[in-house]
XYZ file of C-alpha atoms in Angstrom:
109
model
C 0.000 0.000 0.000
C 2.810 2.414 0.791
C 4.298 1.929 -2.698
C 0.969 2.867 -4.312
C 0.569 5.924 -2.113
C 4.122 7.080 -2.817
C 3.727 6.507 -6.561
C 0.453 8.449 -6.618
C 2.039 11.312 -4.679
C 5.013 11.432 -7.048
C 2.765 11.545 -10.110
C 0.591 14.229 -8.537
C 3.676 16.320 -7.777
C 4.648 16.111 -11.456
C 1.180 17.424 -12.314
C 1.751 20.395 -9.973
C -0.899 19.327 -7.470
C -1.067 21.392 -4.306
C 0.449 19.909 -1.151
C -3.053 19.462 0.311
C -4.280 17.661 -2.816
C -1.239 15.366 -2.776
C -1.946 14.413 0.842
C -5.628 13.850 0.049
C -4.613 11.614 -2.852
C -2.227 9.601 -0.669
C -4.966 8.964 1.884
C -7.585 8.202 -0.786
C -5.325 5.615 -2.451
C -4.813 3.994 0.948
C -8.558 3.815 1.531
C -9.207 2.426 -1.969
C -6.619 -0.274 -1.355
C -8.164 -1.067 2.023
C -11.529 -1.532 0.301
C -10.340 -3.973 -2.372
C -7.816 -6.118 -0.488
C -10.332 -7.970 1.719
C -12.221 -9.005 -1.433
C -9.179 -10.478 -3.195
C -8.949 -14.172 -3.932
C -6.038 -15.922 -2.211
C -2.838 -15.727 -4.241
C -4.252 -13.013 -6.518
C -2.390 -9.836 -7.389
C -3.255 -6.227 -6.679
C -3.364 -4.190 -9.889
C -3.182 -0.428 -10.006
C -3.469 1.935 -12.962
C -2.810 5.659 -13.031
C -4.428 7.914 -15.626
C -2.938 11.397 -15.810
C -4.783 14.401 -17.149
C -4.471 18.128 -16.950
C -4.581 18.889 -13.219
C -6.241 15.552 -12.508
C -5.207 12.033 -11.629
C -7.398 8.941 -11.766
C -6.324 5.833 -9.875
C -7.833 2.373 -10.368
C -7.095 -0.308 -7.788
C -8.260 -3.813 -8.792
C -8.157 -7.359 -7.450
C -9.375 -10.673 -8.785
C -12.325 -12.075 -6.906
C -14.522 -15.125 -7.355
C -17.431 -13.568 -5.470
C -18.820 -10.185 -6.414
C -18.886 -8.047 -3.265
C -21.856 -5.881 -2.442
C -20.875 -2.207 -2.262
C -20.864 -0.890 1.289
C -21.308 2.832 0.832
C -21.837 3.240 4.577
C -18.369 1.960 5.520
C -15.878 4.313 7.112
C -13.346 3.682 4.325
C -15.886 4.617 1.637
C -16.905 7.762 3.522
C -13.271 8.861 3.836
C -12.582 8.061 0.181
C -15.543 10.031 -1.139
C -14.673 12.968 1.101
C -11.088 13.123 -0.191
C -11.655 12.395 -3.889
C -13.367 14.552 -6.487
C -15.152 11.384 -7.616
C -15.068 7.712 -6.652
C -16.801 4.547 -7.772
C -16.750 0.813 -7.252
C -16.838 -1.429 -10.311
C -17.664 -5.111 -9.868
C -17.448 -7.691 -12.642
C -17.762 -11.464 -12.581
C -14.073 -11.882 -11.748
C -12.770 -8.561 -10.407
C -13.434 -5.744 -7.976
C -12.152 -2.233 -8.737
C -12.217 1.059 -6.904
C -11.663 4.057 -9.177
C -11.025 7.525 -7.808
C -10.220 10.881 -9.374
C -8.747 13.929 -7.756
C -8.700 17.238 -9.592
C -6.174 19.633 -8.104
C -7.142 23.134 -7.141
C -10.883 22.551 -6.892
C -13.173 22.827 -3.914
C -14.879 19.554 -3.176
């Protein structure tokens, strides 16, 4: 998890994110990871993708899962994630669970 948070922070710094937005991103990536890891099948890998835009960064954290989890939008992790990110969503397919978040720097949430 620390590698993902550090990578996200480094990419955000290259996009000239504010210090506050970088810290929000670091925490949001941690929360997204905390949401997907319990759903992962044993021996599966954690996949992460970063999509860079102008003053925005989208992070997708995905695991393989044999059972589609029900979204828990009342969980503390989800509440923290949606407070920190400009947008966030959970995507469930037959064999994977993904949390996607976007932070746009310099905007009021």
